mmCIF file of C-alpha atoms and ligand atoms in Angstrom:
data_model
loop_
_atom_site.group_PDB
_atom_site.id
_atom_site.type_symbol
_atom_site.label_atom_id
_atom_site.label_comp_id
_atom_site.label_asym_id
_atom_site.label_seq_id
_atom_site.Cartn_x
_atom_site.Cartn_y
_atom_site.Cartn_z
ATOM 1 C CA MET A 1259 154.613 -107.906 74.618
ATOM 2 C CA ALA A 1260 154.204 -109.115 71.034
ATOM 3 C CA ALA A 1261 153.542 -112.814 70.530
ATOM 4 C CA ALA A 1262 154.677 -114.412 67.259
ATOM 5 C CA VAL A 1263 152.461 -114.053 64.210
ATOM 6 C CA THR A 1264 152.187 -117.518 62.792
ATOM 7 C CA SER A 1265 149.463 -117.433 60.189
ATOM 8 C CA THR A 1266 148.424 -115.583 57.043
ATOM 9 C CA ASP A 1267 144.802 -115.701 58.228
ATOM 10 C CA THR A 1268 143.520 -112.130 58.688
ATOM 11 C CA ARG A 1269 141.850 -112.945 62.013
ATOM 12 C CA PRO A 1270 143.989 -111.944 64.996
ATOM 13 C CA THR A 1271 146.667 -114.483 65.848
ATOM 14 C CA THR A 1272 148.729 -112.243 68.036
ATOM 15 C CA ALA A 1273 147.849 -109.729 70.708
ATOM 16 C CA ALA A 1274 150.274 -106.848 70.948
ATOM 17 C CA SER A 1275 150.316 -104.829 74.140
ATOM 18 C CA ASP A 1276 152.469 -101.760 74.539
ATOM 19 C CA ARG A 1277 154.848 -100.948 77.387
ATOM 20 C CA LEU A 1278 151.945 -99.551 79.416
ATOM 21 C CA GLY A 1279 149.857 -102.685 78.878
ATOM 22 C CA ARG A 1280 147.539 -101.156 76.253
ATOM 23 C CA PRO A 1281 146.412 -103.454 73.434
ATOM 24 C CA LEU A 1282 146.063 -102.253 69.819
ATOM 25 C CA ARG A 1283 142.377 -102.176 68.902
ATOM 26 C CA ASP A 1284 141.710 -99.128 66.838
ATOM 27 C CA LEU A 1285 143.222 -97.777 63.587
ATOM 28 C CA ARG A 1286 142.841 -94.343 61.988
ATOM 29 C CA LEU A 1287 143.975 -94.451 58.422
ATOM 30 C CA SER A 1288 144.492 -91.330 56.352
ATOM 31 C CA VAL A 1289 143.668 -91.980 52.703
ATOM 32 C CA ILE A 1290 144.852 -88.550 51.537
ATOM 33 C CA ASP A 1291 146.776 -85.629 53.032
ATOM 34 C CA ALA A 1292 145.163 -82.952 50.825
ATOM 35 C CA CYS A 1293 142.097 -80.975 51.885
ATOM 36 C CA ASN A 1294 139.577 -78.653 50.289
ATOM 37 C CA PHE A 1295 139.414 -76.624 53.552
ATOM 38 C CA ARG A 1296 142.064 -74.681 55.429
ATOM 39 C CA CYS A 1297 140.695 -74.740 58.993
ATOM 40 C CA PRO A 1298 143.068 -72.423 60.906
ATOM 41 C CA TYR A 1299 143.392 -74.888 63.808
ATOM 42 C CA CYS A 1300 144.557 -77.667 61.501
ATOM 43 C CA MET A 1301 145.894 -76.466 58.151
ATOM 44 C CA PRO A 1302 146.246 -72.662 58.316
ATOM 45 C CA ALA A 1303 146.161 -71.185 54.793
ATOM 46 C CA ASP A 1304 149.173 -68.974 55.411
ATOM 47 C CA ARG A 1305 151.286 -72.004 56.386
ATOM 48 C CA ILE A 1306 149.998 -74.749 54.074
ATOM 49 C CA ALA A 1307 150.076 -74.052 50.334
ATOM 50 C CA ASP A 1308 146.950 -74.400 48.213
ATOM 51 C CA ASP A 1309 148.495 -77.213 46.211
ATOM 52 C CA HIS A 1310 149.733 -79.087 49.281
ATOM 53 C CA GLY A 1311 149.480 -82.844 48.931
ATOM 54 C CA LEU A 1312 151.504 -85.940 48.177
ATOM 55 C CA ASP A 1313 151.662 -86.884 44.536
ATOM 56 C CA ALA A 1314 149.404 -89.849 43.848
ATOM 57 C CA ALA A 1315 152.395 -92.210 43.546
ATOM 58 C CA SER A 1316 153.466 -91.521 47.130
ATOM 59 C CA ARG A 1317 150.107 -92.560 48.553
ATOM 60 C CA LEU A 1318 149.450 -96.163 49.445
ATOM 61 C CA ASP A 1319 147.388 -97.707 46.659
ATOM 62 C CA PHE A 1320 144.269 -99.789 47.335
ATOM 63 C CA ASP A 1321 146.143 -103.113 47.273
ATOM 64 C CA GLU A 1322 148.631 -101.757 49.812
ATOM 65 C CA ILE A 1323 145.863 -100.326 51.998
ATOM 66 C CA GLU A 1324 143.999 -103.613 52.034
ATOM 67 C CA THR A 1325 147.132 -105.566 52.983
ATOM 68 C CA LEU A 1326 147.939 -102.960 55.611
ATOM 69 C CA VAL A 1327 144.509 -103.180 57.216
ATOM 70 C CA ARG A 1328 144.603 -106.995 57.141
ATOM 71 C CA GLY A 1329 147.970 -106.780 58.914
ATOM 72 C CA PHE A 1330 146.533 -104.526 61.615
ATOM 73 C CA VAL A 1331 143.526 -106.808 62.066
ATOM 74 C CA GLN A 1332 145.938 -109.688 62.545
ATOM 75 C CA VAL A 1333 147.506 -107.772 65.432
ATOM 76 C CA GLY A 1334 144.156 -107.026 67.100
ATOM 77 C CA VAL A 1335 142.550 -104.013 65.419
ATOM 78 C CA ARG A 1336 138.731 -104.232 65.361
ATOM 79 C CA LYS A 1337 137.778 -100.667 64.481
ATOM 80 C CA LEU A 1338 138.907 -98.736 61.430
ATOM 81 C CA ARG A 1339 138.255 -95.072 60.753
ATOM 82 C CA LEU A 1340 139.163 -93.559 57.380
ATOM 83 C CA THR A 1341 140.226 -89.941 57.504
ATOM 84 C CA GLY A 1342 142.505 -87.389 55.862
ATOM 85 C CA GLY A 1343 143.065 -84.544 54.950
ATOM 86 C CA GLU A 1344 139.645 -84.780 53.440
ATOM 87 C CA PRO A 1345 138.944 -88.448 52.650
ATOM 88 C CA LEU A 1346 136.175 -87.707 50.158
ATOM 89 C CA LEU A 1347 138.830 -86.219 47.860
ATOM 90 C CA ARG A 1348 140.343 -89.676 47.396
ATOM 91 C CA ARG A 1349 139.352 -91.017 44.000
ATOM 92 C CA ARG A 1350 137.246 -94.192 43.857
ATOM 93 C CA LEU A 1351 136.838 -94.210 47.670
ATOM 94 C CA PRO A 1352 133.704 -96.429 47.596
ATOM 95 C CA GLU A 1353 135.763 -99.108 45.813
ATOM 96 C CA LEU A 1354 138.292 -99.029 48.654
ATOM 97 C CA ILE A 1355 135.535 -99.124 51.270
ATOM 98 C CA ALA A 1356 133.976 -102.184 49.659
ATOM 99 C CA ARG A 1357 137.341 -103.970 49.870
ATOM 100 C CA LEU A 1358 137.872 -103.017 53.504
ATOM 101 C CA ALA A 1359 134.294 -103.864 54.479
ATOM 102 C CA SER A 1360 134.895 -107.468 53.455
ATOM 103 C CA ILE A 1361 137.847 -108.010 55.819
ATOM 104 C CA ALA A 1362 137.018 -110.656 58.414
ATOM 105 C CA GLY A 1363 137.663 -109.541 61.976
ATOM 106 C CA LEU A 1364 136.963 -105.866 61.381
ATOM 107 C CA ASP A 1365 133.835 -105.021 63.395
ATOM 108 C CA ASP A 1366 133.518 -101.335 62.662
ATOM 109 C CA LEU A 1367 134.242 -99.219 59.582
ATOM 110 C CA ALA A 1368 133.781 -95.458 59.953
ATOM 111 C CA LEU A 1369 134.835 -92.256 58.225
ATOM 112 C CA THR A 1370 135.370 -88.631 59.284
ATOM 113 C CA THR A 1371 134.674 -85.881 56.745
ATOM 114 C CA ASN A 1372 134.174 -82.141 56.613
ATOM 115 C CA GLY A 1373 130.967 -82.911 54.721
ATOM 116 C CA ALA A 1374 131.544 -80.522 51.803
ATOM 117 C CA LEU A 1375 131.348 -83.333 49.231
ATOM 118 C CA LEU A 1376 129.132 -85.667 51.220
ATOM 119 C CA ALA A 1377 125.816 -84.970 49.514
ATOM 120 C CA GLY A 1378 127.109 -86.414 46.239
ATOM 121 C CA GLN A 1379 128.836 -89.414 47.819
ATOM 122 C CA ALA A 1380 126.731 -90.524 50.814
ATOM 123 C CA HIS A 1381 124.733 -93.117 48.929
ATOM 124 C CA ALA A 1382 127.792 -94.720 47.295
ATOM 125 C CA LEU A 1383 129.647 -94.814 50.626
ATOM 126 C CA ARG A 1384 126.724 -96.544 52.322
ATOM 127 C CA THR A 1385 126.230 -99.015 49.485
ATOM 128 C CA ALA A 1386 129.942 -99.850 49.591
ATOM 129 C CA GLY A 1387 129.618 -100.908 53.245
ATOM 130 C CA LEU A 1388 130.603 -97.874 55.297
ATOM 131 C CA GLN A 1389 128.955 -98.335 58.711
ATOM 132 C CA ARG A 1390 129.359 -95.019 60.494
ATOM 133 C CA LEU A 1391 129.960 -91.388 59.661
ATOM 134 C CA THR A 1392 131.349 -88.402 61.548
ATOM 135 C CA VAL A 1393 130.892 -84.941 60.058
ATOM 136 C CA SER A 1394 132.894 -81.999 61.365
ATOM 137 C CA LEU A 1395 130.739 -78.939 61.981
ATOM 138 C CA ASP A 1396 132.201 -76.059 63.973
ATOM 139 C CA ALA A 1397 129.390 -73.534 63.445
ATOM 140 C CA LEU A 1398 125.889 -73.139 62.053
ATOM 141 C CA ASP A 1399 126.345 -69.454 61.338
ATOM 142 C CA PRO A 1400 127.266 -69.293 57.613
ATOM 143 C CA VAL A 1401 129.811 -66.476 57.943
ATOM 144 C CA LEU A 1402 131.577 -68.046 60.911
ATOM 145 C CA TYR A 1403 131.514 -71.494 59.293
ATOM 146 C CA ARG A 1404 133.188 -70.082 56.200
ATOM 147 C CA GLN A 1405 135.808 -68.330 58.305
ATOM 148 C CA LEU A 1406 136.507 -71.531 60.269
ATOM 149 C CA SER A 1407 137.056 -73.459 57.039
ATOM 150 C CA GLY A 1408 139.699 -70.956 55.968
ATOM 151 C CA GLY A 1409 137.294 -69.266 53.547
ATOM 152 C CA ARG A 1410 136.551 -72.463 51.610
ATOM 153 C CA GLY A 1411 133.408 -74.035 53.062
ATOM 154 C CA ASP A 1412 129.654 -73.484 52.871
ATOM 155 C CA VAL A 1413 127.623 -74.643 55.865
ATOM 156 C CA GLY A 1414 124.703 -75.365 53.526
ATOM 157 C CA HIS A 1415 126.802 -78.035 51.793
ATOM 158 C CA ALA A 1416 127.691 -79.709 55.109
ATOM 159 C CA LEU A 1417 124.037 -79.701 56.221
ATOM 160 C CA ALA A 1418 122.957 -81.061 52.834
ATOM 161 C CA GLY A 1419 125.610 -83.760 53.247
ATOM 162 C CA ILE A 1420 124.213 -84.734 56.645
ATOM 163 C CA ALA A 1421 120.695 -84.898 55.186
ATOM 164 C CA ALA A 1422 121.916 -87.029 52.268
ATOM 165 C CA ALA A 1423 123.724 -89.352 54.673
ATOM 166 C CA GLU A 1424 120.526 -89.737 56.691
ATOM 167 C CA ALA A 1425 118.599 -90.519 53.517
ATOM 168 C CA ALA A 1426 121.262 -93.067 52.530
ATOM 169 C CA GLY A 1427 120.650 -94.939 55.786
ATOM 170 C CA PHE A 1428 123.374 -93.688 58.110
ATOM 171 C CA GLY A 1429 121.930 -93.505 61.635
ATOM 172 C CA ALA A 1430 123.303 -91.660 64.673
ATOM 173 C CA ILE A 1431 125.761 -89.567 62.665
ATOM 174 C CA LYS A 1432 128.384 -87.943 64.873
ATOM 175 C CA LEU A 1433 128.903 -84.213 64.516
ATOM 176 C CA ASN A 1434 132.279 -82.930 65.719
ATOM 177 C CA CYS A 1435 132.613 -79.357 66.910
ATOM 178 C CA VAL A 1436 136.035 -78.089 68.004
ATOM 179 C CA VAL A 1437 135.351 -75.214 70.370
ATOM 180 C CA GLN A 1438 137.670 -72.209 70.559
ATOM 181 C CA ARG A 1439 137.148 -69.496 73.145
ATOM 182 C CA GLY A 1440 136.204 -66.187 71.616
ATOM 183 C CA ILE A 1441 135.814 -67.758 68.164
ATOM 184 C CA ASN A 1442 132.910 -70.220 68.091
ATOM 185 C CA ASP A 1443 131.869 -70.670 71.731
ATOM 186 C CA GLY A 1444 128.740 -68.729 70.798
ATOM 187 C CA GLU A 1445 127.766 -71.684 68.582
ATOM 188 C CA ILE A 1446 127.502 -74.206 71.436
ATOM 189 C CA LEU A 1447 123.827 -73.645 72.225
ATOM 190 C CA PRO A 1448 122.681 -73.171 68.604
ATOM 191 C CA LEU A 1449 124.382 -76.456 67.646
ATOM 192 C CA ALA A 1450 122.976 -78.282 70.680
ATOM 193 C CA GLY A 1451 119.498 -76.925 69.916
ATOM 194 C CA HIS A 1452 119.762 -77.857 66.236
ATOM 195 C CA PHE A 1453 120.741 -81.485 66.805
ATOM 196 C CA ARG A 1454 118.647 -82.189 69.911
ATOM 197 C CA GLY A 1455 116.064 -84.759 68.993
ATOM 198 C CA SER A 1456 117.630 -85.429 65.578
ATOM 199 C CA GLY A 1457 118.942 -88.892 66.474
ATOM 200 C CA HIS A 1458 122.482 -87.657 65.715
ATOM 201 C CA VAL A 1459 125.184 -87.162 68.323
ATOM 202 C CA LEU A 1460 126.869 -83.801 68.667
ATOM 203 C CA ARG A 1461 130.322 -83.953 70.238
ATOM 204 C CA PHE A 1462 132.271 -81.006 71.537
ATOM 205 C CA ILE A 1463 136.034 -81.378 71.253
ATOM 206 C CA GLU A 1464 138.585 -79.428 73.226
ATOM 207 C CA TYR A 1465 140.956 -77.509 70.998
ATOM 208 C CA MET A 1466 144.226 -79.456 71.007
ATOM 209 C CA ASP A 1467 147.856 -78.472 70.547
ATOM 210 C CA VAL A 1468 148.316 -80.887 67.662
ATOM 211 C CA GLY A 1469 151.161 -80.157 65.243
ATOM 212 C CA THR A 1470 153.217 -77.015 65.340
ATOM 213 C CA CYS A 1471 151.608 -74.687 62.807
ATOM 214 C CA ASN A 1472 148.238 -73.703 64.303
ATOM 215 C CA GLY A 1473 149.455 -71.200 66.915
ATOM 216 C CA TRP A 1474 147.620 -73.081 69.699
ATOM 217 C CA SER A 1475 147.245 -71.336 73.026
ATOM 218 C CA ALA A 1476 145.768 -72.718 76.244
ATOM 219 C CA ALA A 1477 143.631 -69.563 76.537
ATOM 220 C CA ARG A 1478 141.675 -70.694 73.463
ATOM 221 C CA VAL A 1479 140.688 -74.017 75.047
ATOM 222 C CA VAL A 1480 137.168 -74.198 76.472
ATOM 223 C CA PRO A 1481 137.147 -77.043 79.028
ATOM 224 C CA SER A 1482 134.373 -79.573 78.470
ATOM 225 C CA VAL A 1483 132.860 -78.965 81.912
ATOM 226 C CA GLU A 1484 132.210 -75.374 80.937
ATOM 227 C CA ILE A 1485 130.445 -76.445 77.729
ATOM 228 C CA ARG A 1486 128.491 -79.135 79.559
ATOM 229 C CA ASP A 1487 127.365 -76.658 82.228
ATOM 230 C CA ALA A 1488 126.218 -74.159 79.597
ATOM 231 C CA ILE A 1489 124.100 -76.816 77.865
ATOM 232 C CA HIS A 1490 122.846 -78.196 81.186
ATOM 233 C CA ALA A 1491 121.632 -74.728 82.215
ATOM 234 C CA ARG A 1492 119.469 -74.586 79.073
ATOM 235 C CA TRP A 1493 118.531 -78.271 78.636
ATOM 236 C CA PRO A 1494 119.259 -80.383 81.753
ATOM 237 C CA LEU A 1495 121.666 -83.270 81.151
ATOM 238 C CA ARG A 1496 122.454 -86.483 82.964
ATOM 239 C CA PRO A 1497 125.593 -88.619 82.620
ATOM 240 C CA LEU A 1498 125.369 -91.789 80.514
ATOM 241 C CA ALA A 1499 127.546 -94.865 80.891
ATOM 242 C CA PRO A 1500 130.252 -95.376 78.266
ATOM 243 C CA HIS A 1501 129.451 -97.814 75.464
ATOM 244 C CA TYR A 1502 132.765 -99.561 76.109
ATOM 245 C CA ARG A 1503 135.949 -99.083 78.134
ATOM 246 C CA GLY A 1504 138.199 -96.445 76.617
ATOM 247 C CA GLU A 1505 135.432 -94.596 74.760
ATOM 248 C CA VAL A 1506 136.960 -91.254 73.836
ATOM 249 C CA ALA A 1507 133.850 -89.117 74.360
ATOM 250 C CA THR A 1508 132.110 -88.761 77.722
ATOM 251 C CA ARG A 1509 128.371 -89.143 77.098
ATOM 252 C CA TYR A 1510 125.467 -87.130 78.485
ATOM 253 C CA GLY A 1511 121.764 -87.515 77.767
ATOM 254 C CA PHE A 1512 119.153 -84.763 77.631
ATOM 255 C CA GLU A 1513 116.830 -85.388 80.581
ATOM 256 C CA ASP A 1514 113.794 -84.648 78.434
ATOM 257 C CA GLY A 1515 114.697 -87.474 76.049
ATOM 258 C CA GLY A 1516 116.224 -85.233 73.349
ATOM 259 C CA GLY A 1517 119.078 -87.650 72.662
ATOM 260 C CA GLU A 1518 122.682 -87.242 73.728
ATOM 261 C CA VAL A 1519 125.802 -85.104 73.452
ATOM 262 C CA GLY A 1520 129.437 -86.064 73.931
ATOM 263 C CA PHE A 1521 132.569 -84.318 75.145
ATOM 264 C CA VAL A 1522 136.126 -85.129 74.087
ATOM 265 C CA SER A 1523 138.327 -83.675 76.798
ATOM 266 C CA SER A 1524 141.861 -84.600 75.859
ATOM 267 C CA VAL A 1525 143.301 -81.360 77.236
ATOM 268 C CA SER A 1526 141.415 -81.102 80.551
ATOM 269 C CA THR A 1527 141.025 -84.842 81.219
ATOM 270 C CA PRO A 1528 143.620 -86.895 79.333
ATOM 271 C CA PHE A 1529 142.684 -90.488 78.552
ATOM 272 C CA CYS A 1530 146.081 -91.922 77.538
ATOM 273 C CA GLY A 1531 145.673 -94.871 79.914
ATOM 274 C CA ASP A 1532 142.948 -96.264 77.668
ATOM 275 C CA CYS A 1533 144.449 -95.258 74.307
ATOM 276 C CA HIS A 1534 144.370 -98.287 72.013
ATOM 277 C CA ARG A 1535 144.713 -96.319 68.804
ATOM 278 C CA ALA A 1536 147.294 -96.309 66.039
ATOM 279 C CA ARG A 1537 147.372 -93.853 63.163
ATOM 280 C CA VAL A 1538 148.740 -94.339 59.665
ATOM 281 C CA SER A 1539 149.400 -91.487 57.230
ATOM 282 C CA ALA A 1540 148.501 -91.647 53.541
ATOM 283 C CA ASP A 1541 152.105 -92.556 52.671
ATOM 284 C CA GLY A 1542 152.154 -95.494 55.079
ATOM 285 C CA LYS A 1543 153.797 -94.157 58.230
ATOM 286 C CA LEU A 1544 152.660 -95.472 61.600
ATOM 287 C CA TYR A 1545 152.230 -92.913 64.390
ATOM 288 C CA THR A 1546 151.733 -94.409 67.832
ATOM 289 C CA CYS A 1547 150.383 -91.118 69.243
ATOM 290 C CA LEU A 1548 148.525 -88.106 67.844
ATOM 291 C CA PHE A 1549 151.378 -86.008 69.175
ATOM 292 C CA ALA A 1550 154.254 -88.201 67.966
ATOM 293 C CA GLY A 1551 157.220 -86.414 66.423
ATOM 294 C CA GLN A 1552 158.035 -89.190 64.014
ATOM 295 C CA GLY A 1553 156.308 -91.953 62.108
ATOM 296 C CA HIS A 1554 157.555 -95.450 61.312
ATOM 297 C CA ASP A 1555 157.588 -96.257 57.604
ATOM 298 C CA LEU A 1556 155.549 -99.442 57.126
ATOM 299 C CA ARG A 1557 156.213 -99.719 53.402
ATOM 300 C CA PRO A 1558 159.298 -101.986 53.557
ATOM 301 C CA ALA A 1559 157.427 -104.514 55.748
ATOM 302 C CA LEU A 1560 154.307 -104.091 53.607
ATOM 303 C CA ARG A 1561 156.297 -105.153 50.529
ATOM 304 C CA GLU A 1562 157.233 -108.377 52.336
ATOM 305 C CA GLY A 1563 153.558 -109.279 52.759
ATOM 306 C CA GLN A 1564 150.971 -109.464 55.477
ATOM 307 C CA PRO A 1565 152.682 -111.848 57.971
ATOM 308 C CA ALA A 1566 155.910 -109.808 58.002
ATOM 309 C CA LEU A 1567 153.916 -106.621 58.256
ATOM 310 C CA ALA A 1568 151.864 -107.900 61.199
ATOM 311 C CA GLN A 1569 155.027 -108.989 62.971
ATOM 312 C CA HIS A 1570 156.574 -105.577 62.364
ATOM 313 C CA ILE A 1571 153.498 -103.703 63.637
ATOM 314 C CA ALA A 1572 153.360 -105.886 66.748
ATOM 315 C CA GLY A 1573 157.028 -105.119 67.428
ATOM 316 C CA LEU A 1574 156.545 -101.376 67.031
ATOM 317 C CA TRP A 1575 153.416 -101.410 69.198
ATOM 318 C CA SER A 1576 155.081 -103.393 71.956
ATOM 319 C CA ASP A 1577 157.735 -100.660 72.193
ATOM 320 C CA ARG A 1578 155.142 -97.885 72.592
ATOM 321 C CA ALA A 1579 155.102 -95.747 75.741
ATOM 322 C CA ASP A 1580 153.312 -92.595 74.471
ATOM 323 C CA ARG A 1581 151.153 -90.561 76.855
ATOM 324 C CA TYR A 1582 151.564 -87.031 75.593
ATOM 325 C CA SER A 1583 148.344 -85.588 77.001
ATOM 326 C CA GLU A 1584 149.247 -86.721 80.491
ATOM 327 C CA LEU A 1585 152.654 -85.061 80.163
ATOM 328 C CA ARG A 1586 151.451 -81.890 78.388
ATOM 329 C CA GLY A 1587 153.345 -78.821 79.572
ATOM 330 C CA THR A 1588 156.333 -80.795 80.888
ATOM 331 C CA ARG A 1589 159.754 -81.081 79.232
ATOM 332 C CA ALA A 1590 158.988 -84.671 78.279
ATOM 333 C CA ALA A 1591 156.182 -83.370 76.041
ATOM 334 C CA SER A 1592 158.164 -80.734 74.154
ATOM 335 C CA GLY A 1593 159.517 -80.984 70.612
ATOM 336 C CA LYS A 1594 158.236 -81.728 67.130
ATOM 337 C CA ARG A 1595 154.681 -83.052 66.673
ATOM 338 C CA VAL A 1596 153.032 -84.490 63.594
ATOM 339 C CA GLU A 1597 150.441 -82.256 61.897
ATOM 340 C CA MET A 1598 146.765 -83.194 62.346
ATOM 341 C CA PHE A 1599 146.025 -83.211 58.610
ATOM 342 C CA LEU A 1600 148.633 -85.965 58.125
ATOM 343 C CA VAL A 1601 147.130 -88.340 60.672
ATOM 344 C CA GLY A 1602 143.503 -87.285 60.610
ATOM 345 C CA GLY A 1603 142.482 -86.715 64.229
HETATM 346 N N1 LIG B 987 138.907 -83.393 57.006
HETATM 347 C C1 LIG B 987 138.112 -84.239 57.819
HETATM 348 C C2 LIG B 987 137.314 -83.451 58.831
HETATM 349 O O1 LIG B 987 137.634 -82.281 59.052
HETATM 350 O O2 LIG B 987 136.403 -84.015 59.392
HETATM 351 C C3 LIG B 987 138.902 -85.331 58.504
HETATM 352 C C4 LIG B 987 140.261 -84.965 59.046
HETATM 353 S S1 LIG B 987 140.222 -83.793 60.381
HETATM 354 C C5 LIG B 987 141.941 -83.618 60.740
HETATM 355 C C6 LIG B 987 139.589 -84.781 61.714
HETATM 356 C C7 LIG B 987 139.083 -84.033 62.908
HETATM 357 O O3 LIG B 987 140.148 -83.382 63.577
HETATM 358 C C8 LIG B 987 138.049 -82.953 62.601
HETATM 359 O O4 LIG B 987 136.863 -83.206 63.317
HETATM 360 C C9 LIG B 987 138.713 -81.694 63.088
HETATM 361 O O5 LIG B 987 137.785 -80.765 63.573
HETATM 362 C C10 LIG B 987 139.634 -82.210 64.155
HETATM 363 N N2 LIG B 987 140.731 -81.299 64.468
HETATM 364 C C11 LIG B 987 141.615 -80.753 63.602
HETATM 365 N N3 LIG B 987 142.498 -79.966 64.253
HETATM 366 C C12 LIG B 987 142.164 -80.029 65.574
HETATM 367 C C13 LIG B 987 142.700 -79.437 66.764
HETATM 368 N N4 LIG B 987 143.756 -78.636 66.724
HETATM 369 N N5 LIG B 987 142.105 -79.731 67.936
HETATM 370 C C14 LIG B 987 141.025 -80.562 67.987
HETATM 371 N N6 LIG B 987 140.499 -81.163 66.907
HETATM 372 C C15 LIG B 987 141.045 -80.883 65.711
HETATM 373 FE FE1 LIG B 988 140.786 -80.160 56.348
HETATM 374 FE FE2 LIG B 988 139.647 -81.535 58.283
HETATM 375 FE FE3 LIG B 988 141.921 -80.203 58.742
HETATM 376 FE FE4 LIG B 988 139.707 -78.825 58.345
HETATM 377 S S1 LIG B 988 140.105 -80.235 60.042
HETATM 378 S S2 LIG B 988 141.686 -78.429 57.367
HETATM 379 S S3 LIG B 988 138.618 -80.087 56.915
HETATM 380 S S4 LIG B 988 141.681 -81.916 57.383
HETATM 381 FE FE1 LIG B 989 146.666 -91.584 72.826
HETATM 382 FE FE2 LIG B 989 148.747 -89.943 72.535
HETATM 383 FE FE3 LIG B 989 146.255 -88.962 72.708
HETATM 384 FE FE4 LIG B 989 147.446 -89.998 74.856
HETATM 385 S S1 LIG B 989 148.079 -88.190 73.758
HETATM 386 S S2 LIG B 989 145.322 -90.361 74.178
HETATM 387 S S3 LIG B 989 148.643 -91.677 73.915
HETATM 388 S S4 LIG B 989 147.074 -90.284 71.067
#
């Protein structure tokens, strides 16, 4: 149910719940659809051209992004994560972050990056007001890392980026590792060993059937329990309570006090019932599910201003009934799906 939006104030004046009773709390916003990597599970080089990317004019500009985020906050969003493609390729990103950081009602401002350009930008991102960082890191082995980036990345750059982020004042950085059986499952223990005791939080993510170009197969998925058991056998773990209801990662702590690890189990243990997340692509399309076939163009409402936009978002959200991961493998879950690099994870 969407209540009327009656004010231009950016603080929430309406609470939109979808058809399954889920409020809108969390926004992932892609600031660019281009990437300097070609990770085979996301943007395989043989399917996505080197020069892939919207022309700059098709991307929302900073004024539009600010209005858009204010509109989402008005409908109930409290957490914003900037993503891509690779968000650090977006020109003048710190300027955008400073504008978003000043929006009243937004409690959390985070960003996900592959880390390749992080060393040179970490300080500016922090100074601009970015609160939290996630760095994707699928392997420590340099040859495997390069292969997993589609031949583009250097693990030394990602590690230097993490060190620079630490030096810039980012605490508890999240490190995302997508595990694929037979590809990088040998990296689980080296990664866990590397980040134990670092104060950062390594998270293992089940390989998902996002989009239609990555050749996903269920045989490649390593269920989180298997990863957890492998780590537990080496460094005993104990379950930790979630930070809040609907937290995507299940948390475990090292019994010897070496910090924590997380598991994102959207294939083996779907969490659609607690999914409060909307996604917006760099050209302003709203996707109400990571596996949605189609987006809703927000630009016409955006041109009418924040109150009209908020009303429009609330209407779209109240019509939402997505629960792809719970329906995976059934006829109801077949058909076209948006690509991961357009909506950013
Ligand atoms: N380029 C940035 C990066 O890689 O961190 C941000 C965008 S990327 C699409 C966001 C996250 O999605 C990354 O952590 C990536 O590993 C993850 N991802 C991409 N394809 C995936 C898939 N098929 N299954 C699970 N996670 C995936
Ligand atoms: Fe680029 Fe991130 Fe996708 Fe890799 S996962 S291709 S770094 S957008
Ligand atoms: Fe949310 Fe869709 Fe993922 Fe379910 S499948 S958790 S509804 S994004």
